[in-house]
Amino acid sequence: MIVIDPARDPQPYYDFAAQHDADIVGVIETHPHADFVSSHLEIHQTTGAVIYTSKLTGAGYPHETFDDGDTIQLNDIKLKAINTPGHSPDSICILVEDEHGNEKAIFTGDTLFVGDVGRPDLRENVGNINAKKEELARQMYRSTRDKLMKLPHSVTVYPAHGPGSLCGKNMSPDLQSTIGRELRDNYALQLMDELTFVKTLTEDQPFIPKYFGSDVELNKKGAPAFHDSIENVLRADDSITLETNTLVVDTRPNVEFRKGHAKGAINLQNGTKFETWLGSIVGPDERFYLIADSEGNLENVIAKAAKIGYEGNIIAAITQPSYPEWPIREFNLPRFKTSPEKYTVVDVRNPNETHGGLIFKDALVIPLPELRERVNEIPDDKPIVVHCAAGYRSAAAASIIAAKITAVPVLDLSEAILEIAIENES
């Protein structure tokens, strides 16, 4: 068995191998990932599996290079390397041939997704090879046209990511596809000249989280073992004295956070994209306390922090600390809807969400990943109302603003924004 682009926790691969009475003999990295930490080094150290990656990666771990013309024979199938720069200069895809030489499947890493291709703007300032996004977009044009699009239409496409990844902008919810389907449906594979392709690919890309550059460098070296690393995180009870002026990430539900919390805490609720928002709001060099409402949830958010290599940033992980209850400011929604001009409205959605228009025409737009650095742009002469698209981000944003601005109430529209957006449309 060979594992391609493994996640941080290698246990599922060990379990799968045991279930099928297989030996893990190799790990292939399609590129140094920006959005998660890979367990390639740990798998190598545990099983002796050979790590394969492009010679352009500049890998700091034991490996064999795997580039154009290189093959791996795995029982009755053959794996062939294809250099496909574009998302990164060192990206490769892995083409699978059966015993008869028929091309059956391709593992495309972050080069080709279902409905999209990898964004080209993540390696301008990180990695052993820096490349401007326009240059990488041109390389992506050639990689798709000269290599991937020439494969048989029946070849199954297995990308490294599905929907929700910030490594692309238009991913389908489907986790696999075929070359034929992508030729038909993928906007990036349609007939266009190189200049049009570069313009299309480089515009309207999502924001780049703070942790992406750090994870590229960590993946180039190889991360420490997952379980050992999370076991080293200090678990503390509510008697711990928090260091002053130190960041606190409180993952409890917003209703509990609003009852009482540590001074200056950020309410980043445990959810499906917790680690992405953690690494978007908190820098890779920042230390912080991590708070959850139960031991199970605490272990869950520690593991999620480890997905992006942030477990070493945790000063202590704390379960259900007790805080003096704060009076909850009731949000008079009807009054706000009648006179929104009496409030400073802060819209923390991303640029691709606000380009089409604002829900409140006079809103101050500050995307959540930029809010901690730009909170001083918010005036404090009127009550402040914060909103996003559905309520998750606004809870974090309201806590960030309230920690800095105390002269006026800071109110969270939360899920009420859905009702208001519908009313505005009608």
Coordinates of C-alpha atoms in Angstrom, one line a residue:
M1 CA 0.0 0.0 0.0
I2 CA 1.1 3.5 -0.8
V3 CA -0.4 6.6 0.8
I4 CA -0.6 9.9 -1.1
D5 CA -0.8 13.2 0.7
P6 CA -1.6 11.8 4.2
A7 CA -3.3 13.9 6.8
R8 CA -1.6 14.7 10.2
D9 CA -3.0 11.7 12.0
P10 CA -1.6 8.5 10.4
Q11 CA -3.7 6.1 12.4
P12 CA -6.5 5.7 9.8
Y13 CA -3.9 4.5 7.3
Y14 CA -2.5 2.0 9.7
D15 CA -6.0 0.7 10.5
F16 CA -6.8 0.5 6.8
A17 CA -3.6 -1.4 6.1
A18 CA -4.3 -3.8 8.9
Q19 CA -7.8 -4.4 7.7
H20 CA -6.5 -5.4 4.3
D21 CA -3.4 -7.2 5.5
A22 CA -1.3 -4.8 3.6
D23 CA 2.1 -3.2 4.2
I24 CA 2.6 0.5 3.8
V25 CA 5.7 0.7 1.6
G26 CA 5.5 4.2 0.4
V27 CA 4.2 7.8 0.9
I28 CA 4.0 10.2 -2.0
E29 CA 3.8 14.0 -1.4
T30 CA 2.4 15.8 -4.4
H31 CA 3.8 19.1 -3.0
P32 CA 4.6 20.8 0.4
H33 CA 1.0 21.5 1.5
A34 CA 0.0 24.9 2.8
D35 CA -3.3 24.1 4.3
F36 CA -2.6 21.1 6.5
V37 CA 0.3 19.3 8.1
S38 CA 1.2 15.9 6.5
S39 CA 2.3 12.8 8.4
H40 CA 4.7 11.6 5.7
L41 CA 7.7 11.7 8.0
E42 CA 5.9 9.9 10.9
I43 CA 4.7 7.2 8.6
H44 CA 8.3 6.7 7.3
Q45 CA 9.7 6.6 10.8
T46 CA 7.0 4.1 12.0
T47 CA 6.8 1.8 9.0
G48 CA 10.0 2.3 7.1
A49 CA 7.9 3.4 4.0
V50 CA 9.9 5.3 1.4
I51 CA 8.8 9.0 0.9
Y52 CA 8.6 10.1 -2.7
T53 CA 8.5 13.8 -3.7
S54 CA 9.7 16.0 -6.5
K55 CA 13.4 16.9 -6.6
L56 CA 12.2 20.6 -6.7
T57 CA 10.6 20.3 -3.2
G58 CA 13.9 20.8 -1.3
A59 CA 12.7 18.2 1.2
G60 CA 14.6 18.1 4.5
Y61 CA 13.5 14.5 5.3
P62 CA 14.7 11.2 3.9
H63 CA 13.2 10.7 0.5
E64 CA 13.5 9.5 -3.1
T65 CA 12.8 11.9 -5.9
F66 CA 9.7 11.3 -8.1
D67 CA 9.5 13.3 -11.3
D68 CA 8.7 13.0 -15.0
G69 CA 9.8 9.6 -16.2
D70 CA 10.0 8.0 -12.7
T71 CA 7.8 5.0 -11.9
I72 CA 6.9 2.9 -8.9
Q73 CA 5.8 -0.7 -9.4
L74 CA 3.2 -1.7 -6.8
N75 CA 2.1 -5.3 -7.3
D76 CA 0.2 -5.3 -10.6
I77 CA -0.1 -1.5 -11.0
K78 CA 2.4 1.1 -12.0
L79 CA 2.5 4.7 -10.6
K80 CA 4.0 7.3 -12.9
A81 CA 5.1 10.8 -11.9
I82 CA 4.0 13.8 -13.9
N83 CA 5.5 17.2 -13.1
T84 CA 2.5 19.7 -13.1
P85 CA 3.7 23.1 -11.8
G86 CA 1.0 25.7 -11.3
H87 CA -0.4 25.5 -7.8
S88 CA 3.3 25.3 -6.7
P89 CA 6.5 25.0 -8.7
D90 CA 7.1 21.6 -7.3
S91 CA 3.6 20.0 -7.8
I92 CA 3.4 16.5 -9.2
C93 CA 0.5 14.2 -10.2
I94 CA 0.5 10.4 -10.0
L95 CA -0.9 8.5 -12.9
V96 CA -1.9 4.9 -12.3
E97 CA -1.6 2.2 -15.0
D98 CA -2.9 -1.3 -14.8
E99 CA -1.0 -4.5 -15.7
H100 CA -1.8 -4.0 -19.4
G101 CA -0.5 -0.4 -19.5
N102 CA -4.0 1.2 -19.5
E103 CA -4.2 4.6 -17.8
K104 CA -6.9 4.2 -15.1
A105 CA -6.6 6.9 -12.5
I106 CA -4.7 10.0 -11.6
F107 CA -4.0 11.5 -8.2
T108 CA -3.8 15.2 -8.9
G109 CA -2.9 16.7 -5.5
D110 CA -3.7 20.4 -5.6
T111 CA -3.3 20.7 -9.4
L112 CA -6.7 19.6 -10.6
F113 CA -9.8 19.6 -8.4
V114 CA -13.4 18.6 -9.3
G115 CA -14.6 21.8 -11.0
D116 CA -11.4 23.8 -10.3
V117 CA -7.6 24.0 -10.4
G118 CA -5.2 24.9 -7.6
R119 CA -4.7 28.6 -6.8
P120 CA -1.4 30.0 -8.0
D121 CA -0.8 32.6 -5.3
L122 CA 0.5 30.7 -2.3
R123 CA 4.2 30.5 -3.1
E124 CA 5.2 34.1 -3.7
N125 CA 6.8 34.4 -0.3
V126 CA 7.3 30.9 1.1
G127 CA 9.1 27.7 0.2
N128 CA 12.5 27.0 -1.3
I129 CA 11.1 28.2 -4.6
N130 CA 9.4 31.6 -4.8
A131 CA 7.2 32.3 -7.8
K132 CA 4.9 35.1 -8.8
K133 CA 1.3 34.1 -9.2
E134 CA 1.2 35.1 -12.8
E135 CA 4.2 32.9 -13.6
L136 CA 2.6 29.9 -11.8
A137 CA -0.7 30.6 -13.5
R138 CA 1.1 30.3 -16.9
Q139 CA 2.7 27.1 -15.7
M140 CA -0.8 25.8 -14.7
Y141 CA -2.1 26.6 -18.2
R142 CA 0.7 24.4 -19.7
S143 CA 0.3 21.6 -17.1
T144 CA -3.4 21.3 -17.8
R145 CA -3.2 21.7 -21.6
D146 CA -0.1 19.7 -22.4
K147 CA -0.4 16.9 -19.8
L148 CA -3.7 16.4 -18.0
M149 CA -6.2 17.3 -20.7
K150 CA -4.5 14.8 -23.1
L151 CA -5.3 11.9 -20.9
P152 CA -8.1 9.5 -21.8
H153 CA -11.5 10.8 -20.8
S154 CA -12.2 7.6 -18.8
V155 CA -9.3 8.3 -16.3
T156 CA -10.6 8.8 -12.8
V157 CA -9.5 12.0 -11.1
Y158 CA -8.7 11.9 -7.3
P159 CA -7.8 15.4 -6.0
A160 CA -6.3 16.1 -2.6
H161 CA -9.2 18.3 -1.5
G162 CA -12.9 18.6 -1.7
P163 CA -15.2 21.6 -1.0
G164 CA -14.2 24.1 1.7
S165 CA -10.5 24.1 1.0
L166 CA -8.9 27.5 0.5
C167 CA -6.5 26.0 -2.1
G168 CA -9.1 26.7 -4.8
K169 CA -12.2 28.9 -5.4
N170 CA -14.8 26.8 -7.2
M171 CA -14.6 23.2 -5.9
S172 CA -17.5 20.8 -6.5
P173 CA -18.9 18.9 -3.5
D174 CA -17.9 15.7 -5.3
L175 CA -14.7 14.0 -4.2
Q176 CA -13.7 12.4 -7.5
S177 CA -14.3 12.9 -11.1
T178 CA -13.0 11.8 -14.6
I179 CA -10.9 13.7 -17.1
G180 CA -13.9 13.7 -19.5
R181 CA -16.2 15.3 -16.9
E182 CA -13.6 18.0 -16.1
L183 CA -13.0 18.7 -19.8
R184 CA -16.8 19.3 -20.0
D185 CA -17.6 21.1 -16.8
N186 CA -14.4 22.6 -15.3
Y187 CA -14.2 26.4 -16.0
A188 CA -10.4 26.2 -16.0
L189 CA -10.2 23.6 -18.7
Q190 CA -12.4 25.4 -21.3
L191 CA -11.1 26.8 -24.5
M192 CA -9.2 30.1 -23.8
D193 CA -5.9 31.6 -24.5
E194 CA -3.1 31.8 -21.9
L195 CA -3.7 35.5 -21.1
T196 CA -7.4 34.9 -20.4
F197 CA -6.6 31.8 -18.3
V198 CA -4.0 33.8 -16.2
K199 CA -6.5 36.6 -15.6
T200 CA -9.3 34.1 -14.8
L201 CA -7.2 32.1 -12.4
T202 CA -5.7 35.0 -10.5
E203 CA -8.8 37.0 -9.8
D204 CA -11.3 36.4 -7.0
Q205 CA -9.2 33.9 -5.1
P206 CA -10.1 33.6 -1.4
F207 CA -7.9 35.0 1.4
I208 CA -4.7 33.4 2.4
P209 CA -4.7 32.3 6.1
K210 CA -1.9 33.3 8.3
Y211 CA -0.7 29.7 8.8
F212 CA -0.2 28.7 5.2
G213 CA 3.4 29.8 4.8
S214 CA 4.3 28.1 8.1
D215 CA 2.8 24.8 7.1
V216 CA 4.7 24.8 3.8
E217 CA 8.0 25.1 5.7
L218 CA 6.9 22.5 8.3
N219 CA 5.9 20.0 5.6
K220 CA 9.3 20.5 3.9
K221 CA 11.0 19.5 7.1
G222 CA 8.5 16.9 8.3
A223 CA 6.3 17.3 11.4
P224 CA 6.7 15.6 14.8
A225 CA 4.6 12.5 15.5
F226 CA 0.9 13.4 15.9
H227 CA -0.1 11.6 19.2
D228 CA 3.2 12.3 21.0
S229 CA 2.8 16.0 20.1
I230 CA -0.7 16.4 21.3
E231 CA 0.0 14.4 24.4
N232 CA 2.7 17.1 25.2
V233 CA 0.0 19.8 25.4
L234 CA -0.6 20.8 29.1
R235 CA -4.1 20.0 30.3
A236 CA -5.0 22.3 33.2
D237 CA -8.0 22.8 35.4
D238 CA -9.8 26.1 36.1
S239 CA -7.5 26.9 39.0
I240 CA -4.8 27.9 36.5
T241 CA -3.7 31.6 36.5
L242 CA -3.6 32.9 33.0
E243 CA -0.6 35.0 31.9
T244 CA -1.6 38.6 31.5
N245 CA -1.9 40.0 27.9
T246 CA -1.8 36.5 26.5
L247 CA -4.3 35.3 23.9
V248 CA -7.2 33.1 24.9
V249 CA -9.1 31.1 22.3
D250 CA -12.5 30.0 23.8
T251 CA -14.2 27.4 21.7
R252 CA -17.4 27.1 23.7
P253 CA -20.8 27.9 22.1
N254 CA -21.5 31.6 21.8
V255 CA -24.4 31.5 24.3
E256 CA -22.0 30.1 27.0
F257 CA -19.2 32.5 26.1
R258 CA -21.5 35.5 26.4
K259 CA -22.4 34.5 30.0
G260 CA -18.8 34.9 31.1
H261 CA -15.2 34.5 29.7
A262 CA -11.6 35.5 30.2
K263 CA -10.8 39.1 29.5
G264 CA -9.9 39.6 25.9
A265 CA -10.8 36.0 24.8
I266 CA -11.7 35.2 21.2
N267 CA -14.9 33.2 20.8
L268 CA -13.8 30.8 18.1
Q269 CA -16.5 28.1 18.4
N270 CA -15.7 24.5 17.7
G271 CA -17.0 23.6 14.2
T272 CA -16.2 21.9 11.0
K273 CA -13.6 24.6 9.9
F274 CA -12.3 25.5 13.4
E275 CA -8.7 24.9 12.4
T276 CA -8.9 27.0 9.3
W277 CA -10.3 29.9 11.3
L278 CA -7.8 29.4 14.1
G279 CA -4.9 29.6 11.6
S280 CA -6.6 32.6 9.9
I281 CA -7.0 34.7 13.0
V282 CA -4.0 33.6 15.1
G283 CA -0.5 33.8 13.7
P284 CA 1.8 30.7 13.6
D285 CA 4.1 32.3 16.1
E286 CA 1.5 33.3 18.7
R287 CA 1.0 31.3 21.9
F288 CA -2.5 31.0 23.3
Y289 CA -4.7 29.2 25.9
L290 CA -7.3 26.9 24.6
I291 CA -10.7 26.5 26.3
A292 CA -13.5 24.0 25.7
D293 CA -16.7 23.0 27.6
S294 CA -15.9 19.3 28.1
E295 CA -12.9 17.0 28.1
G296 CA -14.1 15.4 24.9
N297 CA -14.4 18.7 23.1
L298 CA -11.1 19.8 24.5
E299 CA -9.3 16.8 23.0
N300 CA -11.2 17.4 19.7
V301 CA -10.0 21.0 19.4
I302 CA -6.4 20.1 20.4
A303 CA -6.4 17.5 17.6
K304 CA -7.9 20.1 15.1
A305 CA -5.2 22.6 16.1
A306 CA -2.6 19.9 15.4
K307 CA -3.9 19.5 11.9
I308 CA -2.3 22.9 11.1
G309 CA 0.7 22.4 13.4
Y310 CA -0.6 24.7 16.1
E311 CA -0.5 22.2 19.0
G312 CA 2.9 23.5 20.1
N313 CA 1.4 27.0 20.4
I314 CA -1.0 26.0 23.2
I315 CA 0.2 27.2 26.6
A316 CA -2.5 25.2 28.3
A317 CA -5.7 23.5 27.4
I318 CA -8.5 24.2 29.9
T319 CA -11.9 22.5 30.4
Q320 CA -14.9 24.5 31.5
P321 CA -13.3 27.3 33.5
S322 CA -15.5 29.3 35.8
Y323 CA -15.9 33.0 35.2
P324 CA -18.0 35.7 36.8
E325 CA -21.2 36.0 34.8
W326 CA -21.4 39.1 32.7
P327 CA -24.7 40.9 32.1
I328 CA -25.8 40.0 28.6
R329 CA -26.7 43.0 26.5
E330 CA -30.0 42.3 24.8
F331 CA -30.0 43.0 21.1
N332 CA -33.2 44.9 20.2
L333 CA -33.4 43.6 16.7
P334 CA -36.6 45.5 15.7
R335 CA -35.0 48.8 16.8
F336 CA -31.9 48.0 14.8
K337 CA -33.8 47.1 11.7
T338 CA -35.8 50.3 11.9
S339 CA -32.8 52.6 12.4
P340 CA -29.5 50.9 11.3
E341 CA -27.9 54.3 10.8
K342 CA -27.8 54.7 14.6
Y343 CA -25.3 51.9 14.7
T344 CA -21.8 51.2 13.2
V345 CA -22.3 48.1 11.2
V346 CA -19.2 45.9 10.7
D347 CA -19.3 43.4 7.9
V348 CA -16.7 40.7 8.4
R349 CA -17.3 38.6 5.3
N350 CA -14.6 37.9 2.8
P351 CA -14.0 40.1 -0.3
N352 CA -15.5 37.5 -2.7
E353 CA -18.7 37.7 -0.6
T354 CA -18.9 41.5 -0.5
H355 CA -18.0 42.3 -4.1
G356 CA -21.6 41.7 -5.2
G357 CA -22.9 44.2 -2.8
L358 CA -23.4 44.8 0.9
I359 CA -26.4 43.9 3.1
F360 CA -26.1 47.3 4.8
K361 CA -25.0 50.0 2.4
D362 CA -23.0 52.0 4.9
A363 CA -21.3 49.0 6.6
L364 CA -17.6 49.1 7.4
V365 CA -16.1 46.1 5.6
I366 CA -13.2 44.3 7.5
P367 CA -12.8 40.6 6.7
L368 CA -12.4 38.5 9.8
P369 CA -8.8 37.4 9.1
E370 CA -7.8 41.1 9.1
L371 CA -9.9 42.2 12.0
R372 CA -7.3 42.0 14.9
E373 CA -4.9 44.2 12.9
R374 CA -7.6 46.7 11.8
V375 CA -9.9 47.0 14.8
N376 CA -8.7 50.5 15.4
E377 CA -10.5 51.6 12.2
I378 CA -13.8 51.0 13.9
P379 CA -15.3 54.3 15.4
D380 CA -16.7 54.1 19.0
D381 CA -19.2 56.9 18.8
K382 CA -22.2 54.5 18.2
P383 CA -23.1 51.0 19.3
I384 CA -21.4 48.5 17.0
V385 CA -23.2 45.7 15.2
V386 CA -21.2 42.9 13.7
H387 CA -22.4 40.4 11.0
C388 CA -21.1 37.8 8.6
A389 CA -23.1 35.4 6.4
A390 CA -24.6 33.0 8.9
G391 CA -23.3 33.8 12.4
Y392 CA -20.2 31.8 13.0
R393 CA -17.6 34.4 12.1
S394 CA -19.6 37.3 13.7
A395 CA -19.3 35.6 17.1
A396 CA -15.5 35.6 16.8
A397 CA -15.5 39.1 15.4
A398 CA -17.7 40.6 18.1
S399 CA -15.4 39.1 20.8
I400 CA -12.3 40.6 19.1
I401 CA -13.9 44.0 18.9
A402 CA -15.4 43.9 22.4
A403 CA -11.9 43.2 23.8
K404 CA -10.6 46.5 22.4
I405 CA -13.7 48.8 22.3
T406 CA -15.5 49.1 25.7
A407 CA -17.0 52.6 25.4
V408 CA -20.1 51.4 23.4
P409 CA -22.0 48.1 23.2
V410 CA -20.7 45.5 20.7
L411 CA -23.6 43.4 19.4
D412 CA -23.6 40.3 17.3
L413 CA -26.3 39.9 14.6
S414 CA -25.6 36.2 14.6
E415 CA -28.1 34.1 12.7
A416 CA -30.5 37.0 12.4
I417 CA -28.5 38.1 9.4
L418 CA -30.2 35.3 7.4
E419 CA -33.6 36.8 8.1
I420 CA -32.4 40.3 7.2
A421 CA -30.8 39.2 4.0
I422 CA -34.0 37.5 2.9
E423 CA -36.0 40.6 3.7
N424 CA -33.6 42.8 1.7
E425 CA -33.8 40.6 -1.3
S426 CA -37.6 40.7 -1.2

